[in-house]
The first five atom37 places (N, CA, C, CB, O) and aatype in JSON, in Angstrom:
{
  "aatype": [13, 7, 8, 19, 11, 15, 11, 4, 11, 6, 5, 11, 3, 19, 4, 10, 2, 4, 15, 6, 14, 0, 8, 19, 15, 3, 13, 11, 11, 6, 11, 4, 10, 2, 0, 5, 11, 4, 0, 2, 4, 16, 7, 7, 8, 8, 16, 10, 2, 7, 0, 4, 14, 9, 12, 11, 2, 6, 5, 6, 9, 11, 1, 19, 12, 0, 9, 3, 2, 19, 15, 18, 13, 6, 0, 11, 11, 11, 10, 7, 10, 15, 11, 2, 2, 19, 11, 10, 2, 16, 2, 10, 3, 2, 2, 10, 2, 2, 10, 15, 9, 3, 11, 15, 12, 9, 2, 18, 0, 6, 9, 16, 11, 11, 7, 11, 0, 19, 11, 5, 6, 9],
  "atom_mask": [
    [1, 1, 1, 1, 1],
    [1, 1, 1, 0, 1],
    [1, 1, 1, 1, 1],
    [1, 1, 1, 1, 1],
    [1, 1, 1, 1, 1],
    [1, 1, 1, 1, 1],
    [1, 1, 1, 1, 1],
    [1, 1, 1, 1, 1],
    [1, 1, 1, 1, 1],
    [1, 1, 1, 1, 1],
    [1, 1, 1, 1, 1],
    [1, 1, 1, 1, 1],
    [1, 1, 1, 1, 1],
    [1, 1, 1, 1, 1],
    [1, 1, 1, 1, 1],
    [1, 1, 1, 1, 1],
    [1, 1, 1, 1, 1],
    [1, 1, 1, 1, 1],
    [1, 1, 1, 1, 1],
    [1, 1, 1, 1, 1],
    [1, 1, 1, 1, 1],
    [1, 1, 1, 1, 1],
    [1, 1, 1, 1, 1],
    [1, 1, 1, 1, 1],
    [1, 1, 1, 1, 1],
    [1, 1, 1, 1, 1],
    [1, 1, 1, 1, 1],
    [1, 1, 1, 1, 1],
    [1, 1, 1, 1, 1],
    [1, 1, 1, 1, 1],
    [1, 1, 1, 1, 1],
    [1, 1, 1, 1, 1],
    [1, 1, 1, 1, 1],
    [1, 1, 1, 1, 1],
    [1, 1, 1, 1, 1],
    [1, 1, 1, 1, 1],
    [1, 1, 1, 1, 1],
    [1, 1, 1, 1, 1],
    [1, 1, 1, 1, 1],
    [1, 1, 1, 1, 1],
    [1, 1, 1, 1, 1],
    [1, 1, 1, 1, 1],
    [1, 1, 1, 0, 1],
    [1, 1, 1, 0, 1],
    [1, 1, 1, 1, 1],
    [1, 1, 1, 1, 1],
    [1, 1, 1, 1, 1],
    [1, 1, 1, 1, 1],
    [1, 1, 1, 1, 1],
    [1, 1, 1, 0, 1],
    [1, 1, 1, 1, 1],
    [1, 1, 1, 1, 1],
    [1, 1, 1, 1, 1],
    [1, 1, 1, 1, 1],
    [1, 1, 1, 1, 1],
    [1, 1, 1, 1, 1],
    [1, 1, 1, 1, 1],
    [1, 1, 1, 1, 1],
    [1, 1, 1, 1, 1],
    [1, 1, 1, 1, 1],
    [1, 1, 1, 1, 1],
    [1, 1, 1, 1, 1],
    [1, 1, 1, 1, 1],
    [1, 1, 1, 1, 1],
    [1, 1, 1, 1, 1],
    [1, 1, 1, 1, 1],
    [1, 1, 1, 1, 1],
    [1, 1, 1, 1, 1],
    [1, 1, 1, 1, 1],
    [1, 1, 1, 1, 1],
    [1, 1, 1, 1, 1],
    [1, 1, 1, 1, 1],
    [1, 1, 1, 1, 1],
    [1, 1, 1, 1, 1],
    [1, 1, 1, 1, 1],
    [1, 1, 1, 1, 1],
    [1, 1, 1, 1, 1],
    [1, 1, 1, 1, 1],
    [1, 1, 1, 1, 1],
    [1, 1, 1, 0, 1],
    [1, 1, 1, 1, 1],
    [1, 1, 1, 1, 1],
    [1, 1, 1, 1, 1],
    [1, 1, 1, 1, 1],
    [1, 1, 1, 1, 1],
    [1, 1, 1, 1, 1],
    [1, 1, 1, 1, 1],
    [1, 1, 1, 1, 1],
    [1, 1, 1, 1, 1],
    [1, 1, 1, 1, 1],
    [1, 1, 1, 1, 1],
    [1, 1, 1, 1, 1],
    [1, 1, 1, 1, 1],
    [1, 1, 1, 1, 1],
    [1, 1, 1, 1, 1],
    [1, 1, 1, 1, 1],
    [1, 1, 1, 1, 1],
    [1, 1, 1, 1, 1],
    [1, 1, 1, 1, 1],
    [1, 1, 1, 1, 1],
    [1, 1, 1, 1, 1],
    [1, 1, 1, 1, 1],
    [1, 1, 1, 1, 1],
    [1, 1, 1, 1, 1],
    [1, 1, 1, 1, 1],
    [1, 1, 1, 1, 1],
    [1, 1, 1, 1, 1],
    [1, 1, 1, 1, 1],
    [1, 1, 1, 1, 1],
    [1, 1, 1, 1, 1],
    [1, 1, 1, 1, 1],
    [1, 1, 1, 1, 1],
    [1, 1, 1, 1, 1],
    [1, 1, 1, 1, 1],
    [1, 1, 1, 0, 1],
    [1, 1, 1, 1, 1],
    [1, 1, 1, 1, 1],
    [1, 1, 1, 1, 1],
    [1, 1, 1, 1, 1],
    [1, 1, 1, 1, 1],
    [1, 1, 1, 1, 1],
    [1, 1, 1, 1, 1]
  ],
  "atom_positions": [
    [[-3.51, -3.46, -13.43], [-3.87, -2.15, -13.34], [-3.26, -1.37, -12.19], [-5.25, -2.1, -13.28], [-3.04, -1.93, -11.12]],
    [[-2.97, -0.07, -12.38], [-2.64, 0.85, -11.52], [-1.17, 0.75, -11.05], [0.0, 0.0, 0.0], [-0.74, 1.33, -10.05]],
    [[-0.46, -0.01, -11.83], [1.07, -0.09, -11.57], [1.95, 0.03, -12.63], [1.44, -1.28, -10.99], [1.54, -0.21, -13.77]],
    [[3.28, 0.41, -12.41], [4.26, 0.34, -13.55], [4.86, -1.03, -13.75], [5.38, 1.32, -13.32], [4.78, -1.95, -12.94]],
    [[5.5, -1.07, -14.95], [6.07, -2.49, -15.33], [6.96, -2.9, -14.3], [6.86, -2.54, -16.71], [6.91, -4.12, -14.09]],
    [[7.79, -2.23, -13.54], [8.65, -2.44, -12.56], [8.06, -3.11, -11.47], [9.2, -1.31, -12.19], [8.64, -4.04, -10.91]],
    [[7.01, -2.71, -11.15], [6.05, -3.19, -9.78], [5.06, -4.31, -10.18], [5.03, -1.84, -9.14], [4.27, -4.75, -9.34]],
    [[5.11, -4.78, -11.48], [4.23, -6.01, -11.79], [4.67, -7.23, -11.24], [4.1, -6.24, -13.19], [5.85, -7.58, -11.27]],
    [[3.62, -7.98, -10.67], [3.9, -9.25, -10.07], [4.03, -10.26, -11.26], [2.76, -9.66, -9.02], [4.53, -11.34, -10.97]],
    [[3.62, -10.05, -12.65], [3.76, -11.04, -13.58], [5.18, -11.36, -13.76], [3.15, -10.67, -14.81], [5.98, -10.42, -13.78]],
    [[5.59, -12.48, -13.88], [7.05, -12.89, -14.15], [7.62, -12.43, -15.53], [7.17, -14.47, -14.1], [8.73, -11.91, -15.66]],
    [[6.73, -12.68, -16.56], [7.0, -12.33, -17.93], [6.24, -11.3, -18.59], [6.88, -13.4, -18.68], [5.02, -11.19, -18.46]],
    [[6.99, -10.52, -19.32], [6.33, -9.58, -20.29], [5.21, -10.34, -21.27], [7.52, -8.9, -21.22], [5.42, -11.45, -21.76]],
    [[4.27, -9.73, -21.42], [3.39, -10.01, -22.49], [3.09, -9.32, -23.64], [2.42, -10.14, -22.06], [3.42, -8.13, -23.61]],
    [[2.57, -9.71, -24.65], [2.4, -8.99, -25.93], [0.93, -8.41, -25.62], [2.53, -10.02, -27.38], [-0.06, -9.08, -25.33]],
    [[1.02, -6.95, -25.78], [-0.36, -6.36, -25.53], [-1.52, -6.76, -26.55], [-0.22, -4.83, -25.55], [-2.72, -6.66, -26.27]],
    [[-1.04, -7.19, -27.73], [-1.96, -7.7, -28.59], [-2.43, -9.13, -28.48], [-1.48, -7.51, -29.76], [-3.64, -9.29, -28.63]],
    [[-1.79, -10.05, -28.28], [-2.13, -11.48, -28.26], [-1.88, -12.07, -26.81], [-1.25, -12.27, -29.35], [-2.38, -13.17, -26.56]],
    [[-1.27, -11.52, -26.01], [-1.02, -12.08, -24.61], [-0.01, -13.21, -24.5], [-2.31, -12.61, -24.03], [0.24, -13.77, -23.43]],
    [[0.55, -13.53, -25.65], [1.66, -14.4, -25.44], [2.86, -13.71, -24.85], [2.02, -15.04, -26.68], [2.96, -12.48, -24.82]],
    [[3.82, -14.62, -24.35], [5.02, -13.97, -24.03], [5.62, -13.02, -24.96], [5.92, -14.89, -23.78], [5.8, -13.34, -26.14]],
    [[5.96, -11.75, -24.47], [6.41, -10.72, -25.33], [7.32, -11.19, -26.62], [7.18, -9.76, -24.46], [8.44, -11.65, -26.39]],
    [[6.92, -11.1, -27.76], [7.61, -11.48, -28.86], [7.9, -10.34, -29.98], [6.86, -12.56, -29.4], [8.42, -10.64, -31.05]],
    [[7.52, -9.06, -29.65], [7.73, -8.02, -30.58], [8.35, -6.91, -29.75], [6.41, -7.6, -31.33], [8.36, -7.04, -28.52]],
    [[8.77, -6.02, -30.22], [9.53, -4.97, -29.55], [8.64, -3.72, -29.68], [11.01, -4.76, -30.18], [8.44, -3.23, -30.79]],
    [[8.05, -3.15, -28.42], [7.43, -1.9, -28.78], [8.38, -0.69, -28.94], [6.43, -1.59, -27.76], [7.94, 0.39, -29.36]],
    [[9.73, -0.86, -28.61], [10.71, 0.15, -28.85], [10.98, 0.27, -30.32], [11.98, -0.13, -28.1], [11.22, 1.38, -30.78]],
    [[10.95, -0.86, -31.15], [11.14, -0.84, -32.55], [9.7, -0.73, -33.31], [11.95, -2.13, -32.96], [9.58, -0.89, -34.53]],
    [[8.71, -0.47, -32.48], [7.31, -0.26, -33.18], [6.96, -1.45, -33.98], [7.29, 1.01, -34.15], [6.26, -1.22, -34.96]],
    [[7.32, -2.69, -33.76], [7.01, -4.03, -34.37], [5.55, -4.05, -34.11], [7.84, -5.34, -33.72], [5.1, -3.56, -33.07]],
    [[4.7, -4.66, -35.09], [3.44, -5.2, -35.02], [3.19, -6.58, -34.7], [2.9, -4.99, -36.09], [3.83, -7.37, -35.38]],
    [[2.48, -7.02, -33.91], [2.16, -8.51, -33.71], [1.07, -8.84, -34.7], [1.67, -8.85, -32.18], [0.16, -8.03, -34.89]],
    [[1.1, -9.8, -35.24], [0.18, -10.23, -36.37], [-0.76, -11.46, -35.91], [1.08, -10.67, -37.67], [-1.42, -12.07, -36.75]],
    [[-0.79, -11.76, -34.59], [-1.44, -12.96, -34.03], [-2.77, -12.39, -33.77], [-0.73, -13.61, -32.71], [-2.99, -11.18, -33.78]],
    [[-3.79, -13.44, -33.51], [-5.08, -12.73, -33.15], [-5.19, -12.31, -31.84], [-6.21, -13.52, -33.38], [-4.64, -12.86, -30.89]],
    [[-6.04, -11.12, -31.77], [-5.94, -10.3, -30.37], [-6.61, -11.36, -29.26], [-6.92, -8.66, -30.43], [-7.54, -12.15, -29.42]],
    [[-5.95, -11.15, -28.31], [-6.48, -11.82, -26.85], [-5.92, -11.04, -25.69], [-5.98, -13.43, -26.63], [-4.73, -10.85, -25.49]],
    [[-6.87, -10.65, -24.99], [-6.81, -9.69, -23.85], [-6.07, -10.43, -22.83], [-8.24, -9.21, -23.32], [-6.34, -11.6, -22.58]],
    [[-5.07, -9.74, -22.18], [-4.22, -10.47, -20.94], [-5.17, -10.32, -19.71], [-2.58, -9.66, -20.57], [-4.93, -10.91, -18.66]],
    [[-6.15, -9.6, -19.85], [-6.82, -9.31, -18.35], [-8.1, -10.16, -18.55], [-7.23, -7.51, -17.94], [-8.39, -10.78, -17.52]],
    [[-8.96, -10.37, -19.61], [-10.18, -11.11, -19.47], [-10.21, -12.31, -20.69], [-11.49, -10.0, -19.57], [-11.19, -13.02, -20.91]],
    [[-9.06, -12.36, -21.33], [-8.91, -13.33, -22.61], [-9.88, -13.23, -23.57], [-8.91, -14.74, -22.26], [-10.16, -14.18, -24.3]],
    [[-10.51, -12.0, -23.67], [-11.48, -11.75, -24.63], [-10.65, -11.36, -25.98], [0.0, 0.0, 0.0], [-9.49, -10.96, -25.98]],
    [[-11.49, -11.57, -27.15], [-10.86, -11.11, -28.62], [-10.56, -9.81, -28.66], [0.0, 0.0, 0.0], [-11.09, -9.25, -29.62]],
    [[-9.84, -9.03, -27.9], [-9.53, -7.72, -28.12], [-8.16, -7.39, -27.6], [-10.53, -6.89, -27.54], [-7.55, -8.25, -26.98]],
    [[-7.63, -6.22, -27.82], [-6.34, -5.82, -27.47], [-6.35, -5.55, -26.05], [-5.88, -4.67, -28.25], [-7.41, -5.1, -25.62]],
    [[-5.26, -5.76, -25.11], [-5.24, -5.79, -23.84], [-5.64, -4.2, -23.28], [-3.84, -6.37, -23.44], [-6.21, -4.08, -22.2]],
    [[-5.32, -3.18, -24.0], [-5.74, -1.99, -23.61], [-7.03, -1.36, -24.08], [-4.81, -1.25, -23.88], [-7.25, -0.16, -23.9]],
    [[-7.91, -2.2, -24.71], [-9.18, -1.85, -25.2], [-10.19, -1.28, -24.15], [-9.74, -3.04, -25.83], [-10.55, -1.97, -23.2]],
    [[-10.58, -0.18, -24.31], [-11.5, 0.42, -23.12], [-12.66, -0.29, -23.06], [0.0, 0.0, 0.0], [-13.42, 0.03, -22.15]],
    [[-13.07, -1.38, -23.97], [-14.46, -2.14, -23.8], [-14.24, -3.4, -23.0], [-15.13, -2.57, -25.24], [-15.12, -4.2, -22.72]],
    [[-13.0, -3.47, -22.69], [-12.6, -4.7, -21.58], [-13.52, -4.81, -20.49], [-11.16, -4.5, -20.86], [-13.59, -3.8, -19.78]],
    [[-14.26, -5.8, -20.18], [-15.07, -5.63, -18.81], [-14.1, -5.59, -17.69], [-16.14, -6.87, -18.53], [-14.45, -5.04, -16.65]],
    [[-13.11, -6.02, -17.76], [-12.13, -5.93, -16.55], [-11.65, -4.46, -16.45], [-10.8, -6.95, -16.74], [-11.64, -3.88, -15.37]],
    [[-11.27, -3.9, -17.54], [-10.77, -2.5, -17.41], [-12.13, -1.63, -17.04], [-9.99, -1.95, -18.89], [-12.02, -0.77, -16.17]],
    [[-13.27, -1.81, -17.61], [-14.41, -1.3, -17.1], [-14.69, -1.35, -15.68], [-15.34, -1.83, -17.7], [-15.19, -0.38, -15.12]],
    [[-14.41, -2.43, -15.06], [-14.57, -2.62, -13.59], [-13.65, -1.88, -12.84], [-14.44, -3.98, -13.18], [-13.98, -1.27, -11.82]],
    [[-12.3, -1.91, -13.39], [-11.41, -1.08, -12.66], [-11.67, 0.31, -12.53], [-10.24, -1.17, -13.17], [-11.56, 0.93, -11.47]],
    [[-12.06, 0.85, -13.8], [-12.34, 2.16, -13.96], [-13.39, 2.56, -12.95], [-12.72, 2.43, -15.33], [-13.19, 3.55, -12.25]],
    [[-14.65, 1.75, -12.82], [-15.54, 2.04, -11.82], [-15.1, 1.94, -10.44], [-16.58, 1.27, -11.99], [-15.48, 2.75, -9.59]],
    [[-14.22, 0.87, -10.15], [-13.63, 0.95, -8.94], [-12.99, 2.28, -8.53], [-12.73, -0.03, -8.9], [-13.36, 2.8, -7.48]],
    [[-12.04, 2.87, -9.31], [-11.56, 4.07, -9.19], [-12.39, 5.02, -8.97], [-10.93, 4.35, -10.08], [-12.23, 5.84, -8.06]],
    [[-13.53, 5.03, -9.9], [-14.39, 6.21, -9.72], [-15.17, 6.19, -8.43], [-15.35, 6.33, -10.87], [-15.45, 7.29, -7.96]],
    [[-15.55, 5.14, -7.79], [-16.24, 5.04, -6.47], [-15.27, 5.38, -5.45], [-16.82, 3.64, -6.2], [-15.72, 5.97, -4.47]],
    [[-13.93, 5.11, -5.49], [-12.84, 5.37, -4.57], [-12.81, 6.81, -4.5], [-11.48, 4.77, -5.0], [-12.76, 7.39, -3.42]],
    [[-12.84, 7.41, -5.6], [-12.71, 8.92, -5.82], [-13.91, 9.74, -5.24], [-12.6, 9.23, -7.37], [-13.74, 10.78, -4.6]],
    [[-15.18, 9.19, -5.52], [-16.33, 9.81, -5.19], [-16.79, 9.72, -3.65], [-17.3, 9.28, -6.06], [-17.32, 10.62, -2.99]],
    [[-16.46, 8.37, -3.24], [-16.92, 8.01, -1.85], [-15.82, 8.12, -0.91], [-17.49, 6.59, -1.77], [-16.02, 8.01, 0.3]],
    [[-14.66, 8.34, -1.41], [-13.48, 8.52, -0.43], [-13.12, 7.22, 0.38], [-13.82, 9.68, 0.62], [-12.81, 7.23, 1.57]],
    [[-13.2, 6.1, -0.41], [-12.96, 4.85, 0.18], [-11.77, 4.0, -0.39], [-14.17, 4.12, 0.08], [-11.24, 4.34, -1.45]],
    [[-11.35, 2.91, 0.28], [-10.23, 2.13, -0.31], [-10.65, 1.28, -1.41], [-9.58, 1.29, 0.68], [-11.84, 1.16, -1.68]],
    [[-9.67, 0.66, -2.08], [-9.9, 0.07, -3.23], [-10.91, -1.18, -2.85], [-8.52, -0.31, -3.89], [-11.92, -1.36, -3.52]],
    [[-10.58, -1.99, -1.79], [-11.34, -2.98, -1.25], [-12.81, -2.52, -0.84], [-10.6, -3.52, -0.11], [-13.79, -3.25, -1.01]],
    [[-12.86, -1.59, -0.42], [-14.36, -1.03, 0.01], [-15.16, -0.52, -1.21], [-14.25, 0.29, 1.1], [-16.39, -0.52, -1.25]],
    [[-14.36, -0.1, -2.19], [-15.18, 0.21, -3.53], [-15.7, -0.92, -4.27], [-14.35, 0.95, -4.54], [-16.82, -0.95, -4.77]],
    [[-14.75, -1.95, -4.31], [-15.01, -3.3, -4.87], [-16.13, -3.98, -4.19], [-13.79, -4.18, -4.78], [-16.92, -4.65, -4.85]],
    [[-16.28, -3.82, -2.72], [-17.44, -4.49, -1.91], [-18.79, -3.44, -2.4], [-17.07, -4.47, 0.07], [-19.89, -3.95, -2.63]],
    [[-18.58, -2.03, -2.52], [-19.86, -1.57, -2.79], [-20.54, -1.8, -4.3], [-19.77, -0.18, -2.48], [-21.71, -1.59, -4.62]],
    [[-19.49, -2.28, -5.1], [-19.86, -2.28, -6.52], [-20.29, -4.02, -6.68], [-18.39, -1.66, -7.6], [-20.7, -4.48, -7.74]],
    [[-20.1, -4.85, -5.42], [-20.45, -6.24, -5.4], [-19.44, -7.15, -6.17], [0.0, 0.0, 0.0], [-19.75, -8.21, -6.71]],
    [[-18.2, -6.6, -6.15], [-17.1, -7.21, -6.87], [-16.25, -7.95, -5.88], [-16.28, -6.17, -7.64], [-15.98, -7.46, -4.79]],
    [[-15.85, -9.07, -6.24], [-14.95, -10.04, -5.17], [-14.02, -10.52, -5.96], [-15.68, -11.32, -4.4], [-14.16, -10.4, -7.17]],
    [[-12.97, -11.12, -5.45], [-12.03, -12.01, -6.28], [-12.46, -13.06, -7.12], [-11.19, -12.61, -5.51], [-11.84, -13.56, -8.06]],
    [[-13.8, -13.4, -6.59], [-14.3, -14.63, -7.53], [-14.98, -14.22, -8.8], [-15.34, -15.56, -6.76], [-15.03, -14.86, -9.85]],
    [[-15.59, -12.83, -8.5], [-16.51, -12.52, -9.83], [-15.85, -11.18, -10.61], [-18.31, -12.14, -9.33], [-16.5, -10.63, -11.49]],
    [[-14.71, -10.76, -10.29], [-14.43, -9.49, -10.97], [-14.5, -9.55, -12.44], [-13.13, -9.01, -10.59], [-14.99, -8.67, -13.14]],
    [[-13.87, -10.82, -12.94], [-13.81, -10.98, -14.42], [-15.12, -11.31, -14.88], [-12.82, -12.04, -14.88], [-15.24, -11.25, -16.1]],
    [[-16.22, -11.66, -14.18], [-17.44, -12.26, -14.92], [-18.57, -11.58, -14.22], [-17.56, -13.95, -14.84], [-19.65, -12.16, -14.07]],
    [[-18.35, -10.25, -13.74], [-19.33, -9.41, -13.12], [-20.26, -8.94, -14.1], [-18.75, -8.29, -12.41], [-19.84, -8.31, -15.07]],
    [[-21.62, -9.2, -13.93], [-22.67, -8.97, -14.91], [-23.61, -7.94, -14.22], [-23.44, -10.35, -15.33], [-24.51, -7.4, -14.85]],
    [[-23.35, -7.68, -12.83], [-24.4, -6.84, -12.45], [-23.74, -5.41, -12.11], [-25.2, -7.5, -11.2], [-24.27, -4.75, -11.21]],
    [[-22.79, -4.96, -12.69], [-22.15, -3.86, -12.42], [-23.11, -2.61, -12.49], [-21.02, -3.79, -13.31], [-23.15, -1.73, -11.63]],
    [[-23.83, -2.67, -13.59], [-24.7, -1.26, -13.92], [-25.76, -1.3, -12.68], [-25.62, -1.27, -15.66], [-26.05, -0.25, -12.11]],
    [[-26.32, -2.5, -12.3], [-27.24, -2.53, -11.08], [-26.62, -2.12, -9.95], [-27.79, -3.82, -10.79], [-27.29, -1.44, -9.16]],
    [[-25.44, -2.39, -9.69], [-24.69, -2.15, -8.51], [-24.39, -0.57, -8.38], [-23.36, -3.02, -8.56], [-24.42, 0.03, -7.31]],
    [[-24.12, 0.0, -9.6], [-23.77, 1.26, -9.73], [-24.94, 2.31, -9.31], [-23.33, 1.4, -11.09], [-24.79, 3.39, -8.75]],
    [[-26.21, 1.67, -9.78], [-27.3, 2.43, -9.5], [-27.92, 2.5, -8.0], [-28.23, 1.97, -10.38], [-28.81, 3.28, -7.69]],
    [[-27.36, 1.65, -7.2], [-27.55, 1.42, -5.8], [-26.56, 2.29, -5.05], [-27.39, -0.07, -5.46], [-26.7, 2.41, -3.83]],
    [[-25.63, 2.85, -5.64], [-24.51, 3.7, -4.88], [-25.43, 4.99, -4.32], [-23.08, 4.27, -6.03], [-26.47, 5.34, -4.87]],
    [[-24.91, 5.55, -3.25], [-25.49, 6.71, -2.85], [-24.45, 7.98, -3.28], [-25.79, 6.58, -1.26], [-23.64, 8.48, -2.51]],
    [[-24.65, 8.38, -4.69], [-23.59, 9.46, -5.25], [-24.38, 10.72, -5.4], [-22.88, 9.04, -6.78], [-25.42, 10.67, -6.05]],
    [[-24.06, 11.67, -4.94], [-24.79, 12.99, -5.17], [-24.35, 13.44, -6.61], [-24.4, 14.18, -3.99], [-23.21, 13.82, -6.88]],
    [[-25.37, 13.33, -7.48], [-25.27, 13.54, -8.8], [-24.82, 15.11, -8.95], [-26.64, 13.15, -9.5], [-24.08, 15.46, -9.87]],
    [[-25.3, 15.97, -8.02], [-25.32, 17.52, -8.1], [-23.92, 17.99, -7.86], [-26.33, 18.21, -7.01], [-23.58, 19.14, -8.15]],
    [[-23.03, 17.04, -7.29], [-21.56, 17.58, -6.93], [-20.86, 17.97, -8.21], [-20.61, 16.43, -6.15], [-21.09, 17.47, -9.31]],
    [[-20.0, 18.91, -7.94], [-19.35, 19.45, -9.01], [-18.16, 18.5, -9.19], [-18.96, 20.95, -8.78], [-17.56, 18.05, -8.22]],
    [[-17.8, 18.17, -10.56], [-16.81, 17.25, -10.77], [-15.5, 17.93, -11.15], [-17.25, 16.29, -11.79], [-15.49, 19.15, -11.35]],
    [[-14.27, 17.12, -11.27], [-12.99, 17.66, -11.52], [-13.07, 18.53, -12.81], [-11.93, 16.52, -11.64], [-12.56, 19.65, -12.84]],
    [[-13.63, 18.06, -13.72], [-13.77, 18.81, -15.25], [-14.28, 20.23, -15.0], [-14.95, 18.0, -16.35], [-13.71, 21.25, -15.41]],
    [[-15.37, 20.19, -14.33], [-15.95, 21.35, -14.15], [-15.31, 22.4, -13.28], [-17.11, 21.08, -13.74], [-15.48, 23.62, -13.36]],
    [[-14.49, 21.69, -12.37], [-13.58, 22.89, -11.39], [-12.68, 23.41, -12.34], [-12.58, 22.27, -9.98], [-12.55, 24.63, -12.46]],
    [[-12.01, 22.54, -13.08], [-10.92, 23.05, -14.16], [-11.3, 24.02, -15.06], [-10.45, 22.0, -15.03], [-10.57, 24.99, -15.27]],
    [[-12.66, 23.84, -15.78], [-13.18, 24.75, -16.43], [-13.29, 26.18, -15.96], [-14.2, 24.31, -16.68], [-13.01, 27.19, -16.59]],
    [[-13.78, 26.07, -14.65], [-13.93, 27.18, -13.89], [-12.59, 28.01, -13.68], [-14.5, 26.75, -12.64], [-12.45, 29.23, -13.8]],
    [[-11.71, 27.1, -13.35], [-10.43, 27.79, -12.91], [-9.83, 28.51, -14.23], [0.0, 0.0, 0.0], [-9.16, 29.53, -14.14]],
    [[-10.12, 27.92, -15.4], [-9.52, 28.54, -16.62], [-10.23, 29.74, -16.91], [-9.53, 27.64, -17.83], [-9.69, 30.65, -17.54]],
    [[-11.42, 29.79, -16.49], [-12.38, 31.0, -16.95], [-11.85, 32.1, -15.93], [-14.22, 30.66, -16.77], [-11.67, 33.25, -16.35]],
    [[-11.62, 31.79, -14.65], [-10.95, 32.78, -13.67], [-9.65, 33.23, -14.05], [-10.79, 32.2, -12.35], [-9.39, 34.39, -13.73]],
    [[-8.87, 32.65, -14.58], [-7.48, 33.06, -14.99], [-7.66, 33.87, -16.27], [-6.47, 31.78, -15.24], [-6.74, 34.65, -16.46]],
    [[-8.55, 33.87, -17.1], [-8.74, 34.29, -18.38], [-9.32, 35.68, -17.91], [-9.69, 33.29, -19.33], [-8.94, 36.64, -18.58]],
    [[-10.15, 35.92, -16.88], [-10.65, 37.11, -16.35], [-9.6, 38.01, -15.83], [-11.57, 36.83, -15.34], [-9.65, 39.23, -15.99]],
    [[-8.67, 37.42, -15.24], [-7.46, 38.21, -14.57], [-6.6, 38.78, -15.66], [-6.52, 37.23, -13.6], [-5.6, 39.43, -15.38]]
  ]
}
């Protein structure tokens, strides 16, 4: 997560559908016919599936980083995630409820909506 292919530490490309060494060409729009297996959690879904627990954890880490202005590792600590339990974290919702997040804060989406309204008035 959070890096481009050229910066990936994995030595081999993997198929996004089955997690086997890349055997189809994205360039040629070929489709893998193997059973789905996530490269992140080994679950029975496509690697980029938003329901993947690893992807959800990473999204929450990024959210905490943005809201609390903390590093990646500090956000993982706030969420109760460590190297040992990132893939198997079952307490994510409980940990999120314990964060001191001001729900009344204006978020980015609201700011951009207001910006568009101001531009339209001008």
